[in-house]
Tab-separated table of C-alpha atoms and ligand atoms in Angstrom:
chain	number	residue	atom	x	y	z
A	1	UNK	CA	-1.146	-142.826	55.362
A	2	UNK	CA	-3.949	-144.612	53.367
A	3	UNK	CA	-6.553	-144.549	51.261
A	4	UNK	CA	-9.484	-146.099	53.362
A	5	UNK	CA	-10.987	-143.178	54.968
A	6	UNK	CA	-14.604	-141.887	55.986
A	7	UNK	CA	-16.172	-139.756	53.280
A	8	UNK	CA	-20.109	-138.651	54.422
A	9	UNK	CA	-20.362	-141.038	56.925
A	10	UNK	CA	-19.264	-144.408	54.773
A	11	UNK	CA	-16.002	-145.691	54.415
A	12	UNK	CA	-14.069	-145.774	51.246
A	13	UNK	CA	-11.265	-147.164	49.592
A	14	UNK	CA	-9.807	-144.325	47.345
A	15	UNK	CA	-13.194	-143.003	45.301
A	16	UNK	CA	-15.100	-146.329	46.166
A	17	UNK	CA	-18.014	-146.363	48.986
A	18	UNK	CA	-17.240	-149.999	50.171
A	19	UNK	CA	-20.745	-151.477	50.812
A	20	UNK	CA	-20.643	-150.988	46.931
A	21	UNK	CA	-18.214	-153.078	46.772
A	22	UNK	CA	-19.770	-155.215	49.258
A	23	UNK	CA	-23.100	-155.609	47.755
A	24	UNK	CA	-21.476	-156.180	43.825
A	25	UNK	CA	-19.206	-158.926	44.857
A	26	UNK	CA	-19.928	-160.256	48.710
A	27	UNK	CA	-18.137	-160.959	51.636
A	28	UNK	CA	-15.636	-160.850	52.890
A	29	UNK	CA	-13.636	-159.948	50.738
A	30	UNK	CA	-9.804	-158.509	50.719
A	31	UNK	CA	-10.120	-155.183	49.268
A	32	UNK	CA	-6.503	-153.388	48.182
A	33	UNK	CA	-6.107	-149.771	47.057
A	34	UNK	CA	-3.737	-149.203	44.205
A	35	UNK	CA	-2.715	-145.912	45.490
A	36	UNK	CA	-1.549	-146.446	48.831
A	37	UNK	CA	0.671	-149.558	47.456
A	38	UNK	CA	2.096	-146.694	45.088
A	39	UNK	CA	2.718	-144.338	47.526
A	40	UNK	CA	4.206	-146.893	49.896
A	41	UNK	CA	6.586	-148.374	47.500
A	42	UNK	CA	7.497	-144.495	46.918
A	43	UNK	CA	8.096	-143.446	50.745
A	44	UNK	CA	10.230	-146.599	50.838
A	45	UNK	CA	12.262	-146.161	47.260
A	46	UNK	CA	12.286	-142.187	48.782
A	47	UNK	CA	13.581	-143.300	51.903
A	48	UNK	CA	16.736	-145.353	50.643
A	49	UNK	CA	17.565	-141.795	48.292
A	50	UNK	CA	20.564	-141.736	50.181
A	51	UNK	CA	22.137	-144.968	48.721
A	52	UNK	CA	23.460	-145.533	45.444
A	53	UNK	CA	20.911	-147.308	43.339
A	54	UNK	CA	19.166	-149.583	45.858
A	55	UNK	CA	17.518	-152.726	44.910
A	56	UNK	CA	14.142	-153.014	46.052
A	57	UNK	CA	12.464	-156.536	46.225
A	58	UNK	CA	8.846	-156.965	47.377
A	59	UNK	CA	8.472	-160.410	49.547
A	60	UNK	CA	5.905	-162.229	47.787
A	61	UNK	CA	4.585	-164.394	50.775
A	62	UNK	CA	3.335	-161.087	52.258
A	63	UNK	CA	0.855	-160.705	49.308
A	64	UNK	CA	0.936	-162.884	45.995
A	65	UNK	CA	-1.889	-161.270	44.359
A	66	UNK	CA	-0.990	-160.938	40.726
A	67	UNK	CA	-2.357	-157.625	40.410
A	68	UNK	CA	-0.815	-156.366	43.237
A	69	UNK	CA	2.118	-157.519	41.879
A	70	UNK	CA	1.985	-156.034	38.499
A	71	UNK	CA	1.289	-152.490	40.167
A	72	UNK	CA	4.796	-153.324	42.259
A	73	UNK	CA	6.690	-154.085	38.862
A	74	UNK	CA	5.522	-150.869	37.526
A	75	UNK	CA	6.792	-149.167	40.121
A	76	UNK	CA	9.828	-150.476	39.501
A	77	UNK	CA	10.188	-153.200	42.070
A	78	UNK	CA	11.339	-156.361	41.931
A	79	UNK	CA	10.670	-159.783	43.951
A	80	UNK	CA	11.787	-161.755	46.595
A	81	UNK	CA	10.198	-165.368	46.278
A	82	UNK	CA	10.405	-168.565	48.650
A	83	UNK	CA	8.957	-171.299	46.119
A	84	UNK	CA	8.413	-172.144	42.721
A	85	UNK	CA	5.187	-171.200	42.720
A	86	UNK	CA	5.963	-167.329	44.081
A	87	UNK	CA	8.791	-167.685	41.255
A	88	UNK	CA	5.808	-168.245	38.909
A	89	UNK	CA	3.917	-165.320	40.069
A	90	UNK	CA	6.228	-162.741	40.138
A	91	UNK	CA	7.423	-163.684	36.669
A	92	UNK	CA	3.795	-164.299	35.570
A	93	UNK	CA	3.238	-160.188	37.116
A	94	UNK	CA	5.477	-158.783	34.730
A	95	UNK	CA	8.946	-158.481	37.155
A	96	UNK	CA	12.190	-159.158	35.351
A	97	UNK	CA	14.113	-162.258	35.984
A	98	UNK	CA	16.996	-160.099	37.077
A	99	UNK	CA	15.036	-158.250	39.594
A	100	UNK	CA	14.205	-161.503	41.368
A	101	UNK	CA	15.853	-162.521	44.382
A	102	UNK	CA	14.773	-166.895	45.847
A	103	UNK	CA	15.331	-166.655	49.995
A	104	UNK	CA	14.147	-169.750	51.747
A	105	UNK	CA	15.600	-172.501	53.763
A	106	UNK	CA	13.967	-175.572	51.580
A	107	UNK	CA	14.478	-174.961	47.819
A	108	UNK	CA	13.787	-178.258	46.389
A	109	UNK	CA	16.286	-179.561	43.778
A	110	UNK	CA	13.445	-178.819	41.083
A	111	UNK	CA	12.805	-175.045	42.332
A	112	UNK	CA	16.330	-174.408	42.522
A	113	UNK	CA	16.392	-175.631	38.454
A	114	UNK	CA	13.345	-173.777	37.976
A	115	UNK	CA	15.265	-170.396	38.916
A	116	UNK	CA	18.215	-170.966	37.074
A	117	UNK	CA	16.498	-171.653	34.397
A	118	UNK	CA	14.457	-168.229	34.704
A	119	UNK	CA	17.571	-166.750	35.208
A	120	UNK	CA	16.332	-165.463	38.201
A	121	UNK	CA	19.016	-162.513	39.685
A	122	UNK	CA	19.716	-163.905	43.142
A	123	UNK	CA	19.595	-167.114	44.620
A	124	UNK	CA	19.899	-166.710	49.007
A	125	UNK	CA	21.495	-169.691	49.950
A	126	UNK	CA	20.127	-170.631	53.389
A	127	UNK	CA	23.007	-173.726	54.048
A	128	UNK	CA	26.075	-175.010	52.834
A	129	UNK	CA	24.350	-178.170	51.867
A	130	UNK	CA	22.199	-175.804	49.199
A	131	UNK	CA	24.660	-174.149	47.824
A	132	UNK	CA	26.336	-176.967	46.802
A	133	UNK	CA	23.522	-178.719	45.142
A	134	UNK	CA	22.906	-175.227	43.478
A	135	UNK	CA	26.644	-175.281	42.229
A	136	UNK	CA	25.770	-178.846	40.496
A	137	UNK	CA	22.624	-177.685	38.521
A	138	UNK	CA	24.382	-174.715	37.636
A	139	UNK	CA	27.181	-176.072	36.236
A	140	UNK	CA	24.987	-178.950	34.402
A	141	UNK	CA	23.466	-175.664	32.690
A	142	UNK	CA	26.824	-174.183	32.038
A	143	UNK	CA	25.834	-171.490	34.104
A	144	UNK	CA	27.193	-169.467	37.321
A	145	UNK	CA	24.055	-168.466	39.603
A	146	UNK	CA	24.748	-165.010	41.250
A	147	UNK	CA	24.482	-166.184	45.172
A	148	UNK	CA	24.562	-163.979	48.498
A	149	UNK	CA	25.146	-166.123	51.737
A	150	UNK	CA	22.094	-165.473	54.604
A	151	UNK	CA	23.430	-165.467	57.777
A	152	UNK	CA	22.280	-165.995	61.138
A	153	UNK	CA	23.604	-163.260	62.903
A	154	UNK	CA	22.083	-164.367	66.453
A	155	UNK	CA	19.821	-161.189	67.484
A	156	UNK	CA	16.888	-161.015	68.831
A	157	UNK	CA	14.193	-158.847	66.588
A	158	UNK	CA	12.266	-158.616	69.862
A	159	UNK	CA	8.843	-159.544	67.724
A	160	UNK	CA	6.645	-162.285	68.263
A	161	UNK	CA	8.554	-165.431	68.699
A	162	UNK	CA	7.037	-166.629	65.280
A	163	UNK	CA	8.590	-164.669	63.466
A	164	UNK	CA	11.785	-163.837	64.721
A	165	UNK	CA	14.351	-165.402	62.235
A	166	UNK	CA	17.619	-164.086	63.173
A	167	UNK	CA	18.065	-166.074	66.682
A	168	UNK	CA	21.013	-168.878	66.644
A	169	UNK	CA	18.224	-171.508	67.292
A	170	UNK	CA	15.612	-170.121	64.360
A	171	UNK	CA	16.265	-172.558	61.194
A	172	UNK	CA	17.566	-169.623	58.518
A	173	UNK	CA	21.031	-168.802	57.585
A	174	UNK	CA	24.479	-169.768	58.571
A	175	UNK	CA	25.993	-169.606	62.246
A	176	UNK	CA	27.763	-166.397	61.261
A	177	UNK	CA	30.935	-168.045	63.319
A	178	UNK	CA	31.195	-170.345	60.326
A	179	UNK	CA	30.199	-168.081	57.654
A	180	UNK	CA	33.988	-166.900	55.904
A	181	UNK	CA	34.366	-170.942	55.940
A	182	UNK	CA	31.480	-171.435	53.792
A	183	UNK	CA	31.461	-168.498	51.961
A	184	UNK	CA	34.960	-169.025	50.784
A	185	UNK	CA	34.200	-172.961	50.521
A	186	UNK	CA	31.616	-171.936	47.957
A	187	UNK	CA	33.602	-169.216	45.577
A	188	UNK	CA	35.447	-171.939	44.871
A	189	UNK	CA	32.677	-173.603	42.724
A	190	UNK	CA	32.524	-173.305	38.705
A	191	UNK	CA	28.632	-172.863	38.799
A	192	UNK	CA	28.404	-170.471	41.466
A	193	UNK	CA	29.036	-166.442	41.613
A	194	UNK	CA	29.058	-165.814	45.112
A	195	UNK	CA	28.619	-162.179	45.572
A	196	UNK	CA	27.091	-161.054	48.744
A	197	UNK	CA	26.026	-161.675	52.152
A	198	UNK	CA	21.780	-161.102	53.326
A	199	UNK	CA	20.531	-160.609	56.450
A	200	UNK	CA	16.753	-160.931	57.638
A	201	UNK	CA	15.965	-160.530	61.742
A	202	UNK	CA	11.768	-160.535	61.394
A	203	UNK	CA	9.281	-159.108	60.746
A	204	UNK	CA	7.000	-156.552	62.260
A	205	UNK	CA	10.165	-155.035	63.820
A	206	UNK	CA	9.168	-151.963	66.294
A	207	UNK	CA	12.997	-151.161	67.329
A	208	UNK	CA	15.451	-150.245	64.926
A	209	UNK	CA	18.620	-151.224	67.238
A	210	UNK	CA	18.203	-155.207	66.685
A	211	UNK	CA	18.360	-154.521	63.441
A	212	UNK	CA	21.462	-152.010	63.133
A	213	UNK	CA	23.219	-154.615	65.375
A	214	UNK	CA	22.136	-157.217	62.982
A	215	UNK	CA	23.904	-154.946	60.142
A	216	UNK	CA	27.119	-154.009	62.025
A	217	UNK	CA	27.503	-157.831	62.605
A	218	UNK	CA	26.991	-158.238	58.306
A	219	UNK	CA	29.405	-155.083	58.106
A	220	UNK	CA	32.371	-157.009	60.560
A	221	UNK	CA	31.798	-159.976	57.842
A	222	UNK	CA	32.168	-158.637	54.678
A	223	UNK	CA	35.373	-156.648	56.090
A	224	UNK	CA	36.809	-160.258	56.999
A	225	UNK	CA	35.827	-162.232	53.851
A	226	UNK	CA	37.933	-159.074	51.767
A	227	UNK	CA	40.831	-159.840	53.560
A	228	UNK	CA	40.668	-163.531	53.099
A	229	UNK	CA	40.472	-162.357	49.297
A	230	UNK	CA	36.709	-162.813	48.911
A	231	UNK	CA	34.878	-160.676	46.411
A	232	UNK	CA	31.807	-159.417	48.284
A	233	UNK	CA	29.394	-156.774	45.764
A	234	UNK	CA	26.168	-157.233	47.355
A	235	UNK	CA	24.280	-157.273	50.333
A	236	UNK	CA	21.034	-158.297	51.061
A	237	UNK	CA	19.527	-156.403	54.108
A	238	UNK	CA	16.422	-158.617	54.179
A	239	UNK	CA	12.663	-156.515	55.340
A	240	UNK	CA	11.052	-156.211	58.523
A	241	UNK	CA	9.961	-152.901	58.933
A	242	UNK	CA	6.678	-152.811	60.710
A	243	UNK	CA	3.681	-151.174	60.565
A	244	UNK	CA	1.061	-149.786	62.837
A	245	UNK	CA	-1.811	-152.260	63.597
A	246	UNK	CA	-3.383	-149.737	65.787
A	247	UNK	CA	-4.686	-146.202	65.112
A	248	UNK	CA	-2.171	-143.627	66.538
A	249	UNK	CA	0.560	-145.987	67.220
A	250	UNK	CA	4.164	-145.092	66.188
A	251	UNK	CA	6.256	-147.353	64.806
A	252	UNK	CA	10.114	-146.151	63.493
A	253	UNK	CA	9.405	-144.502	59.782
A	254	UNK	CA	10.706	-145.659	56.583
A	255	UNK	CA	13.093	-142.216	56.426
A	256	UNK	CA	14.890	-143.480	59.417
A	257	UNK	CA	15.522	-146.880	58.484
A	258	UNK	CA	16.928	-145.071	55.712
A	259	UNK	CA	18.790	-142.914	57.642
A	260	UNK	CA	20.186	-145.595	59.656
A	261	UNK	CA	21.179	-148.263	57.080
A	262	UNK	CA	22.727	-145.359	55.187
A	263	UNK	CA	24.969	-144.788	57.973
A	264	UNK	CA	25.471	-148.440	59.103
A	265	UNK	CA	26.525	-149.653	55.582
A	266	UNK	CA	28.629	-146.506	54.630
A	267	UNK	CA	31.926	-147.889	54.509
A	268	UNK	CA	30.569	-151.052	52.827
A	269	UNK	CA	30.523	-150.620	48.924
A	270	UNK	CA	28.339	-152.798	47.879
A	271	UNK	CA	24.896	-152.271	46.624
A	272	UNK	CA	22.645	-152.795	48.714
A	273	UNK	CA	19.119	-155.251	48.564
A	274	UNK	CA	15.851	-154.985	50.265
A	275	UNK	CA	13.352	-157.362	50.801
A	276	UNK	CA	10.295	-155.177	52.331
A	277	UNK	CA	6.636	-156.789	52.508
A	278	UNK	CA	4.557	-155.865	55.078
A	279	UNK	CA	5.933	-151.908	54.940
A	280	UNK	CA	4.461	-151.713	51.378
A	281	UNK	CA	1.249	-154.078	51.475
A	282	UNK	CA	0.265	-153.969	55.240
A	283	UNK	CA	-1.706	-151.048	55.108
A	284	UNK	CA	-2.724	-151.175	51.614
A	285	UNK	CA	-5.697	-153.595	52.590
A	286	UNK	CA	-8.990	-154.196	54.561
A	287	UNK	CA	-10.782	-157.267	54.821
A	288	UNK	CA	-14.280	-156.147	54.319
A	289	UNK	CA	-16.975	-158.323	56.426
A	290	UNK	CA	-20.778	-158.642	57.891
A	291	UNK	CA	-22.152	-158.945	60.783
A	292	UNK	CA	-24.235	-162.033	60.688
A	293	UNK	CA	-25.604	-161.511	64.085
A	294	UNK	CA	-24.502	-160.106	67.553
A	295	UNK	CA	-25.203	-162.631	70.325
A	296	UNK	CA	-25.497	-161.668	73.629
A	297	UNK	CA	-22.841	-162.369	75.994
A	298	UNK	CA	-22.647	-163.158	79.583
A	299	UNK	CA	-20.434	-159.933	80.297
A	300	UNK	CA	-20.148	-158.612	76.855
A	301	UNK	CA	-21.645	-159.316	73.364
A	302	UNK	CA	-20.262	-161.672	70.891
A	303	UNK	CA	-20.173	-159.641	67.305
A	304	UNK	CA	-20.451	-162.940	65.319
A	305	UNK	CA	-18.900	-161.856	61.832
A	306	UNK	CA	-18.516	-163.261	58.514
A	307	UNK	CA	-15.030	-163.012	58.330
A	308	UNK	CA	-12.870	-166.368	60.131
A	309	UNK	CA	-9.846	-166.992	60.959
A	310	UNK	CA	-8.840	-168.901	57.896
A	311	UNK	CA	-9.576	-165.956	55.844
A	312	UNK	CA	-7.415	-163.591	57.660
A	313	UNK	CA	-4.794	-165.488	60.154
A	314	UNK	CA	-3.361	-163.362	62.049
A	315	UNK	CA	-5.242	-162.887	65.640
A	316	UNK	CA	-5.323	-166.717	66.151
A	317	UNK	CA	-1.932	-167.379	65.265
A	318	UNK	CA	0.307	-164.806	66.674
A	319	UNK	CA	-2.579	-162.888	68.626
A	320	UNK	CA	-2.205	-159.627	66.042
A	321	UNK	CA	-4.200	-157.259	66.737
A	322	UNK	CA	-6.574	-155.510	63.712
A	323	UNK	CA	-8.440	-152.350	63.903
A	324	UNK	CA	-11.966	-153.153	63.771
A	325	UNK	CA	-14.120	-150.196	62.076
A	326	UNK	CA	-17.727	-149.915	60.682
A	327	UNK	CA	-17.911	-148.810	57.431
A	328	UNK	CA	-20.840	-146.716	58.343
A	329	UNK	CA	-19.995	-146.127	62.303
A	330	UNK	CA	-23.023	-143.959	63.950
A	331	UNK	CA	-20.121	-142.657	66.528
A	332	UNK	CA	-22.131	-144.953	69.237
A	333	UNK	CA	-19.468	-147.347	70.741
A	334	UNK	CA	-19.824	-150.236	73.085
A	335	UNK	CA	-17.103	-153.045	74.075
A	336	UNK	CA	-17.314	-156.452	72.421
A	337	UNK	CA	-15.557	-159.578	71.121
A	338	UNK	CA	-15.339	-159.468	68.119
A	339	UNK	CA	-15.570	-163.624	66.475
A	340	UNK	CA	-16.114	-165.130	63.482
A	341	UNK	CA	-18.255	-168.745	63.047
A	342	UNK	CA	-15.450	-171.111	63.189
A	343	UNK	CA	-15.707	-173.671	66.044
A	344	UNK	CA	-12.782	-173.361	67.747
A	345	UNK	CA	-12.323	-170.557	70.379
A	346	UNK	CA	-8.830	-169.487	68.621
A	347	UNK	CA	-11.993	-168.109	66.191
A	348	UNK	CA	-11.617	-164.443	68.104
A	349	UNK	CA	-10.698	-161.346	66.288
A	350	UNK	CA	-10.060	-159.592	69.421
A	351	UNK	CA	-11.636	-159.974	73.069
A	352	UNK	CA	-13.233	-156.295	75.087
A	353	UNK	CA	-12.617	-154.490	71.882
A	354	UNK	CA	-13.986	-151.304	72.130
A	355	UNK	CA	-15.758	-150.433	68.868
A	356	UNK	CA	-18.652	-149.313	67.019
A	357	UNK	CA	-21.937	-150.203	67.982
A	358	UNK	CA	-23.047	-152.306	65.030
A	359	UNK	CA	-26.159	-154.853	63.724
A	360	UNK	CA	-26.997	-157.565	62.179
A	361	UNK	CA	-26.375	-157.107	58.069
A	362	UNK	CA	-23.875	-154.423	59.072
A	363	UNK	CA	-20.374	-153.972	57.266
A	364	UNK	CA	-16.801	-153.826	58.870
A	365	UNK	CA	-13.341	-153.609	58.172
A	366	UNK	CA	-10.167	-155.214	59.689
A	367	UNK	CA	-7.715	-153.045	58.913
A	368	UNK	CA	-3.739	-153.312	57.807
A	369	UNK	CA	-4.765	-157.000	56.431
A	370	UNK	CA	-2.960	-156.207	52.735
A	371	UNK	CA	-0.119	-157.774	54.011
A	372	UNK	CA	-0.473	-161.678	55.520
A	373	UNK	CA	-3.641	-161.913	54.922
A	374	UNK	CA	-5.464	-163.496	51.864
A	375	UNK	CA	-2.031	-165.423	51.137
A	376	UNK	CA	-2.174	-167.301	54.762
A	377	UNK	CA	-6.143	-168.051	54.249
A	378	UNK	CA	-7.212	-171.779	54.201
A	379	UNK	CA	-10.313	-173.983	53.660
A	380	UNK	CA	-10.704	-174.892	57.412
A	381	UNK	CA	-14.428	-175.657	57.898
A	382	UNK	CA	-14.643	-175.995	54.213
A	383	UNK	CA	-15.364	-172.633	54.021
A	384	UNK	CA	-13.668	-170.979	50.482
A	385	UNK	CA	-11.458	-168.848	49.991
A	386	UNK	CA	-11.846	-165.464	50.572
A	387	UNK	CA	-12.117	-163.596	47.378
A	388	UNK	CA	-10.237	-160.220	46.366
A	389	UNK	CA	-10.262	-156.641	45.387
A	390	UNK	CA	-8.061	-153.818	43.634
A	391	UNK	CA	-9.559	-150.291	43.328
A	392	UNK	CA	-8.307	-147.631	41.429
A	393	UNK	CA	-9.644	-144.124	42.108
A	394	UNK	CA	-13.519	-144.455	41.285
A	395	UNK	CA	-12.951	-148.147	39.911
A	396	UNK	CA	-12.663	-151.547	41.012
A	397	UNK	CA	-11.799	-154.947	39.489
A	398	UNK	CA	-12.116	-158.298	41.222
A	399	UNK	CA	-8.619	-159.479	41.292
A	400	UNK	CA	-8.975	-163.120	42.736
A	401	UNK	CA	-12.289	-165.102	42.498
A	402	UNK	CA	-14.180	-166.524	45.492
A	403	UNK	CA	-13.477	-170.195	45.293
A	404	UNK	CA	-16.094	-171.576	46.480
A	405	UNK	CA	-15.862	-174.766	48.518
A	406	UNK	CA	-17.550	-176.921	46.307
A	407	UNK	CA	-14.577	-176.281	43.620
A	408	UNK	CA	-11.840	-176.916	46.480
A	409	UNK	CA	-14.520	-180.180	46.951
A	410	UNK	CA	-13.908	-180.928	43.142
A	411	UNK	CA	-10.302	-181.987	43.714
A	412	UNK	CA	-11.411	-184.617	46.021
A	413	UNK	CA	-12.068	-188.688	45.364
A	414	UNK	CA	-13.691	-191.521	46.956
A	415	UNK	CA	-11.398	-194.449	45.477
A	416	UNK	CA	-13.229	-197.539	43.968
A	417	UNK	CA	-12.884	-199.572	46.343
A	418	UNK	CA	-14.404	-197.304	49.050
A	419	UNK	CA	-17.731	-197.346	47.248
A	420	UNK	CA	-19.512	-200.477	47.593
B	1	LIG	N1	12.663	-161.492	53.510
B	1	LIG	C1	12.593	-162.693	54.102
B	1	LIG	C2	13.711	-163.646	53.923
B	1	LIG	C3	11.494	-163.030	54.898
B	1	LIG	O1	11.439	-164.211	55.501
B	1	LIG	C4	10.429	-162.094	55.064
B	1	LIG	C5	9.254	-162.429	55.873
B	1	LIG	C6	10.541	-160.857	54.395
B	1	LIG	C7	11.673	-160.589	53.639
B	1	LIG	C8	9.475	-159.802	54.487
B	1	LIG	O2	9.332	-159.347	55.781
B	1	LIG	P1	8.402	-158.076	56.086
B	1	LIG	O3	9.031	-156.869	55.433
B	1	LIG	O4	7.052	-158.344	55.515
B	1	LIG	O5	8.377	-157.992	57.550
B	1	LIG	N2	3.002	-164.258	58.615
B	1	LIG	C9	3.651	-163.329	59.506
B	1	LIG	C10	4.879	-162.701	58.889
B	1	LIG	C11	5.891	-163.697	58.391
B	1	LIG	C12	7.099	-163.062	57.776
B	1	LIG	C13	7.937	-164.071	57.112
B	1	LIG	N3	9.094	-163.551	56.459
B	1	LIG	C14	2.645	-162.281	59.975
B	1	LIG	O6	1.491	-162.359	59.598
B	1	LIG	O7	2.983	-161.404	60.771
């Protein structure tokens, strides 16, 4: 459930008629309601009841937004981070050190430095090679970093190929086949505390079963590195979960991903680590837009919006699909494609959509974009970026400036000797 919903005939987000929103600070714009983040990271915390004290840490990449990221913190969440400059954010948010967990198969030397000396609470070593230049810098700070070991545990998340991570030919982890070897290679090291093992398939997972095999193969592993006299404390089951793109679809619920990691990991004792992004942001977002003219088609009309793909990715890259809504629909529908004024074709929000009927200077949503959306925009066409929105009940703040292209142009030179 959200909180973008038709009141008198216009839609809102929470207490706030959007083409307020719309006409105080332009389009498009990202526009994120506070309450249906809190209630998400609720129904997730709620769903996990049945474990003993769960750590919950929201993946960054899915939205960076520092003010989404302070209403995380307060619920109590934590943060999963791939770079230095997530690291920065999530600290910069408010979320404690502890509570932050660094994935990612390229830490740099300096962001590796940068979270031991945060004193970040995790470190998810992605390769042997990593964990032993994380042992040096450790150790150089007298130090031990807490480490969990991400496997590759060779299932297929059956999601879009981009973003399946768990297959033995996808870049993340360790073969699990050599994973007691390095494990054990890297308890050996003064600077390094290696508790744990983590796990992460994909994303936008529609089957729980790839998943549960995925954990039964984590299960088998911990089981083996305790008898080679490992200590294993923690485990890391990664996020995934997805959520629906399309009205009325039905994707597995956060209660039985509870259910079923409660009675996959039973035995395990450990406590357990989540990384969930799209499951708590997802839906907690529209990307607001106009129409700046519908052209006629040959077969069907174009609905030329001004909304592109680099402010909101996903269609062109991994052909997502994104409800398309008016914010003040008349009930008329008609069947359209739906693009925005990039030139390149891959510029289509969908193709034969069948939507509302809608006009020049009309507003739209594409909905579910609070996840992967505003933090995968670009300057392609040296159009800005897209700015963004946080409402709270009957209030609103902006939350991320419209940078204009002209500033983005700013950081640019013409050397010397160019200009003769
Ligand atoms: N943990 C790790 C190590 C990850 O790589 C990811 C996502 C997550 C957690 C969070 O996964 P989630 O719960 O959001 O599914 N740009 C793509 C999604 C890329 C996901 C990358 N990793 C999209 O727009 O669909």
């Amino acid at each position: 459930m959200d909180h973008f919903q038709l009141r008198d005939g216009v839609l809102h987000a929470e207490d706030v008629p959007l083409p307020r929103v719309a006409e105080e600070v332009g389009t498009p714009l990202y526009v994120y309601s506070r309450a249906t983040l809190v209630r998400h990271a609720r129904v997730f915390r709620d769903a996990l009841s049945e474990l003993k004290d769960p750590h919950i840490a929201f993946a960054v990449k899915s939205n960076p937004n520092l003010a989404v990221l302070r209403v995380l913190a307060n619920e109590g969440y934590g943060a999963d981070v791939v770079s230095g400059g997530e690291l920065t954010r999530a600290l910069k948010a408010g979320m404690k050190p502890e509570d932050i967990v660094f994935s990612g198969v390229g830490k740099t030397h300096a962001e590796l430095q940068h979270g031991i000396e945060a004193g970040i609470g995790q470190f998810n070593i992605e390769s042997e090679e990593e964990g032993y230049e994380l042992a040096a810098i450790a150790r150089r700070f007298g130090v031990k970093a807490a480490c969990a070991l991400r496997v590759n545990p060779d299932v297929d998340a059956r999601t879009h190929e981009k973003i399946s991570t768990g297959k033995r030919e996808n870049k993340f982890g360790v073969p699990l086949d050599r994973a007691a070897e390095i494990y054990t290679g890297l308890a050996s090291e003064d600077g390094l505390d290696m508790r744990g093992i983590a796990v992460h398939i994909g994303s936008q997972l529609a089957d729980l079963e790839p998943l549960e095999t995925a954990f039964g193969k984590v299960g088998a592993l911990i089981a083996e590195l305790r008898e080679g006299g490992c200590s294993v404390t923690h485990a890391d089951l990664g996020g995934g979960l997805g959520v629906p793109y399309k009205a009325g679809e039905e994707l597995p619920a956060p209660a039985e991903y509870g259910k079923m990691v409660a009675r996959v990991t039973k035995d395990w004792d450990v406590r357990l680590m989540f990384e969930p992004g799209r499951v708590i942001a997802g839906n907690a977002g529209v990307l607001l837009t106009k129409v700046i003219r519908v052209k006629r088609g040959i077969e069907r009309p174009f609905v030329v919006v001004d909304a592109a793909m680099n402010d909101l990715a996903r269609p062109a890259m991994y052909g997502a699909w994104h409800d398309f809504d008016a914010v003040e629909p008349t009930g008329e529908k008609t069947v359209a494609h739906i693009v925005g004024p990039i030139c390149e074709t891959g510029d289509t929000f969908a193709m034969d959509r069948e939507c509302d009927v809608l006009g020049a200077g009309d507003l739209a949503v594409f909905r579910t974009a609070g996840a992967y959306g505003a933090t995968m925009a670009s300057s392609y066409n040296s159009r800005g970026f897209v700015a963004e929105v946080l409402v709270d009940g009957y209030k609103f703040a902006v939350v991320a400036d419209r940078i204009a292209a002209g500033a983005i142009m700013d950081a640019e030179q013409v050397p010397d000797w160019l200009q003769d």
